[in-house]
Short mmCIF file of C-alpha atoms in Angstrom, two decimals:
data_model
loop_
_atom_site.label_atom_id
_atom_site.label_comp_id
_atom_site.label_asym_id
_atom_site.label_seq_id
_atom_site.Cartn_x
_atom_site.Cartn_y
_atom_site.Cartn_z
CA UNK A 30 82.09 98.43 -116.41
CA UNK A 31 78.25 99.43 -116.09
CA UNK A 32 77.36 100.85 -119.58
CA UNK A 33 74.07 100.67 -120.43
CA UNK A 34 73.91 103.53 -123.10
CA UNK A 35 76.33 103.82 -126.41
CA UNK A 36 78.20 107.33 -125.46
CA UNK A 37 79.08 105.32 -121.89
CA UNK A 38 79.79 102.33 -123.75
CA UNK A 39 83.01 104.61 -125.83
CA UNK A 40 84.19 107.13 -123.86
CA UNK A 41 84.92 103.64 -121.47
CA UNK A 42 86.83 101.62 -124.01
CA UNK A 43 88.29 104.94 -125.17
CA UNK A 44 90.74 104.58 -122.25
CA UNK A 45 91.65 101.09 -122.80
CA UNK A 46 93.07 101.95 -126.07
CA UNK A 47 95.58 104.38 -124.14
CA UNK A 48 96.21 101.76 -121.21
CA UNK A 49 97.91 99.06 -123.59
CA UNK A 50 95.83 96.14 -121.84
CA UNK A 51 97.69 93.78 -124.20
CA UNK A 52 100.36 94.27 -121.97
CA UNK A 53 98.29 93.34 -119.05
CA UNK A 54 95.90 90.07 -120.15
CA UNK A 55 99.43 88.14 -120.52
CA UNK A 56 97.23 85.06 -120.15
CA UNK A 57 94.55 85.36 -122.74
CA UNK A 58 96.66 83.01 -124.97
CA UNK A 59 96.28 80.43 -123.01
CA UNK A 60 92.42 79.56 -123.35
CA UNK A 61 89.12 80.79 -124.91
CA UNK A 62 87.61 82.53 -121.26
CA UNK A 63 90.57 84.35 -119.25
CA UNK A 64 89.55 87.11 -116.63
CA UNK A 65 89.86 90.53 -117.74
CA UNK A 66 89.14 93.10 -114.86
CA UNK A 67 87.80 94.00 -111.51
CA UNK A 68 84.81 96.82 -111.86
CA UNK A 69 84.62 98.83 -108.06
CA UNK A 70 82.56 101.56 -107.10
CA UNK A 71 84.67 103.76 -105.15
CA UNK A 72 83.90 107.55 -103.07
CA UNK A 73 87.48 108.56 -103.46
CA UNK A 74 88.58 107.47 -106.41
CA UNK A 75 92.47 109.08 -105.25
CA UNK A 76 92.27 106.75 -102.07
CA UNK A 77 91.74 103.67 -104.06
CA UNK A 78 95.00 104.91 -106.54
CA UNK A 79 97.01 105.70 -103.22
CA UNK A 80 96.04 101.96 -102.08
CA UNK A 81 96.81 100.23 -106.13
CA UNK A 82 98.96 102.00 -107.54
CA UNK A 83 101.42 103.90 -104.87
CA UNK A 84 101.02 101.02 -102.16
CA UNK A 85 100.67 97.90 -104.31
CA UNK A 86 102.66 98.96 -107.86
CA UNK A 87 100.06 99.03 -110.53
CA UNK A 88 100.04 101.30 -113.28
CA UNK A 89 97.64 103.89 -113.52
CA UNK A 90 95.57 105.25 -116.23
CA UNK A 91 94.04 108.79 -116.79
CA UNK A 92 92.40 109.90 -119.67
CA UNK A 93 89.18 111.40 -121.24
CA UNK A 94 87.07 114.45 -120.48
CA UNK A 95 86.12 112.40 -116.96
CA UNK A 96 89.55 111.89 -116.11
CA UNK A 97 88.62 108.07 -115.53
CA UNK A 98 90.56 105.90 -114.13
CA UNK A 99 92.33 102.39 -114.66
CA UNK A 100 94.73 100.58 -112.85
CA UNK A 101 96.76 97.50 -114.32
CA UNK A 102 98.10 94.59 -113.17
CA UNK A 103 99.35 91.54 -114.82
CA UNK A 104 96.24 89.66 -116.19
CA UNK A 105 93.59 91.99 -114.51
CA UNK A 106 92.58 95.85 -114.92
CA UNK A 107 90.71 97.44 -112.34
CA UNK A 108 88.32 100.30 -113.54
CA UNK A 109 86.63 103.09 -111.25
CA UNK A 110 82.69 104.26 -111.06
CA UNK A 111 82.61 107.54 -108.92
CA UNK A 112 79.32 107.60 -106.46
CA UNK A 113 78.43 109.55 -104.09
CA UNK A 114 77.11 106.98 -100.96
CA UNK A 115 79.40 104.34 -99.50
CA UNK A 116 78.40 101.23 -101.96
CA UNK A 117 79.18 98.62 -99.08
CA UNK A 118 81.92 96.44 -99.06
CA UNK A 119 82.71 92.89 -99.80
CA UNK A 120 81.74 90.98 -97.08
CA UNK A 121 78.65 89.89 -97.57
CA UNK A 122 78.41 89.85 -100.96
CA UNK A 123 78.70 86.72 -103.11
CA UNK A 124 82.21 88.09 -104.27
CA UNK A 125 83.99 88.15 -100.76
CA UNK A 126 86.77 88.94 -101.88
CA UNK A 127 89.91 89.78 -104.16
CA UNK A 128 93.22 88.13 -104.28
CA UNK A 129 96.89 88.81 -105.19
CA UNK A 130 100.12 86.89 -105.54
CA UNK A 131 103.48 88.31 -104.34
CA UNK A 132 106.88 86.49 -104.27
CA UNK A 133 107.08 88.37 -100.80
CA UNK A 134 104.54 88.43 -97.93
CA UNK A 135 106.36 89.72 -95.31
CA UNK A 136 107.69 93.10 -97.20
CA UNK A 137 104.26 93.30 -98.88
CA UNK A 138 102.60 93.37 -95.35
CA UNK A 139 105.06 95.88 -94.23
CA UNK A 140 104.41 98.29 -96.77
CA UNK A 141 100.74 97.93 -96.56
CA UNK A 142 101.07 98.67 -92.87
CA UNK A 143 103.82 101.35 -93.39
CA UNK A 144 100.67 102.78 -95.58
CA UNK A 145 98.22 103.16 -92.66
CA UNK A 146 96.33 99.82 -94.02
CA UNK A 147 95.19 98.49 -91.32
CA UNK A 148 95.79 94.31 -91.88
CA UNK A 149 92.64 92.14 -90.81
CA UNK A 150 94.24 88.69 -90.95
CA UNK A 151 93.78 87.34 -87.47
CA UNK A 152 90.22 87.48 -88.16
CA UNK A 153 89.78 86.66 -91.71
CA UNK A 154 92.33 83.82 -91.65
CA UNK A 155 90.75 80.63 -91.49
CA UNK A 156 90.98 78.36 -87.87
CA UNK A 157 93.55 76.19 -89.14
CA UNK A 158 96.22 78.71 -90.07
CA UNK A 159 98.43 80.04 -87.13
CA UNK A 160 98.29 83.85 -87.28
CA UNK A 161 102.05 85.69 -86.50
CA UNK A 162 101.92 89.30 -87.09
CA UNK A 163 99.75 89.60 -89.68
CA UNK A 164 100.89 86.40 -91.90
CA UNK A 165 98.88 83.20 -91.86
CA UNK A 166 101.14 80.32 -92.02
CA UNK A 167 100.13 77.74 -94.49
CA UNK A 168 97.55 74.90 -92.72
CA UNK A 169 99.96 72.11 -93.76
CA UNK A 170 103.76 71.64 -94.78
CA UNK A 171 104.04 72.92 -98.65
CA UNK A 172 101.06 75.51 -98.36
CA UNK A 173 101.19 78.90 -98.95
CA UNK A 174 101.26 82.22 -96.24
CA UNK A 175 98.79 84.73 -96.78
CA UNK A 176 97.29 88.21 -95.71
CA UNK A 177 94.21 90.03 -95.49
CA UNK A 178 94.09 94.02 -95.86
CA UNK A 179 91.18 96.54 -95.30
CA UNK A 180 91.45 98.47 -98.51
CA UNK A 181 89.34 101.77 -99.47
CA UNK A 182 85.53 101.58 -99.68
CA UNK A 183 85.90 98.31 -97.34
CA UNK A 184 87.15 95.81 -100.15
CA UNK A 185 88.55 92.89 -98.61
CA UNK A 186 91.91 92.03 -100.26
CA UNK A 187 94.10 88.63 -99.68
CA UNK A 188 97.47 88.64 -100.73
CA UNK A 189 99.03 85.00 -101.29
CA UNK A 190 102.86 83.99 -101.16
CA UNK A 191 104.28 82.66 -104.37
CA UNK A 192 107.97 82.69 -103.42
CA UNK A 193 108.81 81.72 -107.03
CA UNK A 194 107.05 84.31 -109.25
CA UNK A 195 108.95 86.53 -110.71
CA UNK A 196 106.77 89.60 -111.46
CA UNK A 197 106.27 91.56 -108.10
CA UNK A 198 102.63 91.17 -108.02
CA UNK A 199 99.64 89.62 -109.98
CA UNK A 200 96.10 88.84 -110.32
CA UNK A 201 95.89 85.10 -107.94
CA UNK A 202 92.16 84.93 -106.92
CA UNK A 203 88.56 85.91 -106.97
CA UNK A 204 86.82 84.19 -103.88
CA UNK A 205 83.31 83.60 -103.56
CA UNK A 206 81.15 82.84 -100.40
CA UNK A 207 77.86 81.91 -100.73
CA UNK A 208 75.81 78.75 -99.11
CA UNK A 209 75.36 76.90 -102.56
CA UNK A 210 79.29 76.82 -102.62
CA UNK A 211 79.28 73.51 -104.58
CA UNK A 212 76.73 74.02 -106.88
CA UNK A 213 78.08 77.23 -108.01
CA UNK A 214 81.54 75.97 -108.60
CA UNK A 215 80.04 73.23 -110.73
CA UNK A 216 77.82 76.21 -113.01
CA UNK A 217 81.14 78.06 -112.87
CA UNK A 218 83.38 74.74 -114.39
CA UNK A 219 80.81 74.22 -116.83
CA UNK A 220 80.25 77.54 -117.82
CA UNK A 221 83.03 79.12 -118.25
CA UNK A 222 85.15 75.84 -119.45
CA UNK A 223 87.07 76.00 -116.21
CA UNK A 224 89.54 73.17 -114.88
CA UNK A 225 87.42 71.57 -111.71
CA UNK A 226 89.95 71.49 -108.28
CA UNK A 227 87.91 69.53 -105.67
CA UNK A 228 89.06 68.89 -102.36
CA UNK A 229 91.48 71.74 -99.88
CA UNK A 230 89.69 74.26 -98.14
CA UNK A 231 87.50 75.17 -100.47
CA UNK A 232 86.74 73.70 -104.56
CA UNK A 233 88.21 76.13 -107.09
CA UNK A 234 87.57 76.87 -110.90
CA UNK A 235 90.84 77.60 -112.64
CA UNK A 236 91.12 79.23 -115.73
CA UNK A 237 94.46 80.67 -117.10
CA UNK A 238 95.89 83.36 -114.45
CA UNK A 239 93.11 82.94 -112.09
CA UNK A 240 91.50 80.73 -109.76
CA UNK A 241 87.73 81.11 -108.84
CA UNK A 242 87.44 79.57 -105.09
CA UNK A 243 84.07 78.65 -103.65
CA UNK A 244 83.57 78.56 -100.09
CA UNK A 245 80.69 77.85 -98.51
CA UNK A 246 78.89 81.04 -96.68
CA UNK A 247 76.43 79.89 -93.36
CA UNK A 248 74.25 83.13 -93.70
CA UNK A 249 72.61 84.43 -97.11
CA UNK A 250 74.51 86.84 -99.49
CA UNK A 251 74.00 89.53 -101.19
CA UNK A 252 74.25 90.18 -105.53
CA UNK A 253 77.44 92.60 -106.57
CA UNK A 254 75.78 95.25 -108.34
CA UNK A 255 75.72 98.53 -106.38
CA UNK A 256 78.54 97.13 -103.80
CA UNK A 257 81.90 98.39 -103.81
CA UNK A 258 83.03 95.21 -106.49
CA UNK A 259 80.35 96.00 -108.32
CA UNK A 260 81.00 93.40 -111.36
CA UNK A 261 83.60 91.16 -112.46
CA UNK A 262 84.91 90.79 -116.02
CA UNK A 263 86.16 87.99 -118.43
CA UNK A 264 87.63 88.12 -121.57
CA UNK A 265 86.15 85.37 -124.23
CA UNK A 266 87.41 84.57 -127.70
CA UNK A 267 84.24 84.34 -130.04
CA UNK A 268 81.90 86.39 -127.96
CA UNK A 269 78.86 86.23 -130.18
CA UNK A 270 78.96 82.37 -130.26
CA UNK A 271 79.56 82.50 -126.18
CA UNK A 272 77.01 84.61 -125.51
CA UNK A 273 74.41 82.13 -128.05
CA UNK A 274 75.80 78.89 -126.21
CA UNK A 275 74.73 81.48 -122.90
CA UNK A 276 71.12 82.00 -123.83
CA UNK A 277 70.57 78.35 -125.40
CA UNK A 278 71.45 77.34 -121.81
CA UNK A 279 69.00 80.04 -120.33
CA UNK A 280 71.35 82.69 -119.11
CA UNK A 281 69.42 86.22 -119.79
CA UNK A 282 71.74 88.81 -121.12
CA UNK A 283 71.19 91.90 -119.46
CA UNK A 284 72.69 93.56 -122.10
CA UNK A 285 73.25 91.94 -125.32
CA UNK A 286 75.99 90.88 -127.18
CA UNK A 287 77.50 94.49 -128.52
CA UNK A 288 80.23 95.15 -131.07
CA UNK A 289 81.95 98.54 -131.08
CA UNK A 290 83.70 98.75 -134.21
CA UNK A 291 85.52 101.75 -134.13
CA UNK A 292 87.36 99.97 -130.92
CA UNK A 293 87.81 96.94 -132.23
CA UNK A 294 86.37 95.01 -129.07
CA UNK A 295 82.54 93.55 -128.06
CA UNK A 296 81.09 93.50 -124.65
CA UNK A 297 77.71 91.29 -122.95
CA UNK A 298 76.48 91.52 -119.66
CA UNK A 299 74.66 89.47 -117.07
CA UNK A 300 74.28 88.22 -113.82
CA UNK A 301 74.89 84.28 -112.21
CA UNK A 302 72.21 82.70 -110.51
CA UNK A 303 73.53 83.33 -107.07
CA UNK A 304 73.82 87.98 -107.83
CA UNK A 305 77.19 88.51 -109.31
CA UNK A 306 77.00 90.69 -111.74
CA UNK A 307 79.41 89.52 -114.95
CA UNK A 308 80.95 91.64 -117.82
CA UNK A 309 81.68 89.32 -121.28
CA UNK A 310 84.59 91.11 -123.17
CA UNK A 311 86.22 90.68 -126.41
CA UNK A 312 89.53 92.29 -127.33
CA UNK A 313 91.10 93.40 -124.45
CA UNK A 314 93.79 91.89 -125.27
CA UNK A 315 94.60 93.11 -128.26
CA UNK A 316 93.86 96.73 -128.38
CA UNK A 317 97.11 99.10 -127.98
#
């Protein structure tokens, strides 16, 4: 959520307290950094509610003077900036692209097709996956299927089988590409105190409800801000200390460490070394 002045900063977190995130962020109990929500920048702010919430099941939000919008899912909420050019889509920015986990590929892919998405998996799917109308099968014996969809405002959206999961859908992945794959994982691990998966396709940072994936990019990227993902958000437990333990390891805030009593919750901003533009949040997971 871009908020650079205070009236902004409210009217925003004014709609959270309606949403019931508490609800959402199942896994902030589990550690002291969870993620907390996907930020896009969307033209049709409808089109991107037909694709979330009437295609894919989340629950939508709509509140305040600016009827803005938010969209839950189980550990992630996605919130809406209205603009008025195409912002650009994923690909070839240093977030790539979003991921979901469904117990069901194949009636996941139907619907999204039954939707007039059109499915992009034969040519986002990596080599080693054999591609059968519209499903990657998994690269070895145990893997997992998955799916690529061309959603609104050209955000590029994987959806992974988890035959075993019992909620319908739910936050899986956020999946970077950029040519310093490695090296970002590692700032990412250390950062964020993330679990380190090395080795597979790709090295991951896991944190609870979410894996960060790395993969390495052979042309440049571009930062997040502006783009249709235009940030991404985590939710920390002692925000003011994070944010000191941030700057004591050079990260420059953006914008500072802010507290917003009457809400109950505190936000910081900034961006990684390699453009991708990072909300800090604290209390999204408790306010009703």
């Amino acid at each position: 959520m871009r908020m650079t002045i205070a009236p902004g900063l409210v009217l925003c977190f004014s709609l959270i307290m309606v949403a019931d995130a508490s609800a959402q962020l199942t896994a902030a109990k589990d550690g002291p950094v969870v993620y907390g929500h996907h930020h896009l920048n969307t033209t049709n702010v409808d089109a991107q509610k037909k694709f979330f919430v009437d295609t894919l099941g989340g629950v939508a939000i709509k509140v305040g003077t600016n009827n803005l919008e938010i969209v839950k899912f189980p550990n992630v909420l996605i919130f809406f900036r209205t603009v008025q050019a195409a912002p650009g889509g994923t690909r070839g920015t240093v977030v790539n692209h979003i991921g979901f986990s469904v117990p069901n590929l194949r009636s996941t892919v139907d619907k999204l097709k039954a939707s007039g998405y059109t499915m992009i998996t034969s040519t986002e799917a990596t080599p080693d996956r054999p591609v059968k109308d519209d499903i990657a099968g998994p690269p070895t014996a145990g893997g997992s299927s998955i799916a690529f969809v061309q959603a609104p405002d050209d955000i590029k959206v994987e959806f992974v089988e988890v035959p075993a999961q019992t909620m319908p859908i739910a936050l899986h992945h956020v999946h970077f590409f950029n040519p310093a794959n490695t090296e970002m994982q590692a700032w990412y691990v250390k950062t964020f105190g993330a679990t380190s998966r090395l080795g597979g396709a790709f090295p991951a940072a896991l944190l609870p409800g979410v894996a960060l994936n790395f993969s390495s990019s052979p042309a440049p990227v571009v930062g997040t801000q502006g783009r249709a993902v235009d940030h991404i958000g985590f939710e920390v437990k002692n925000l003011a200390e994070f944010t000191k333990t941030l700057e004591a390891n050079g990260v420059k805030l953006t914008t500072p460490y802010r507290s917003v009593p009457a809400l109950g919750i505190a936000i910081a901003f900034f961006t990684d070394p390699w453009g991708t533009y990072i909300e800090l949040t604290e209390g999204l997971d408790k306010i009703q």
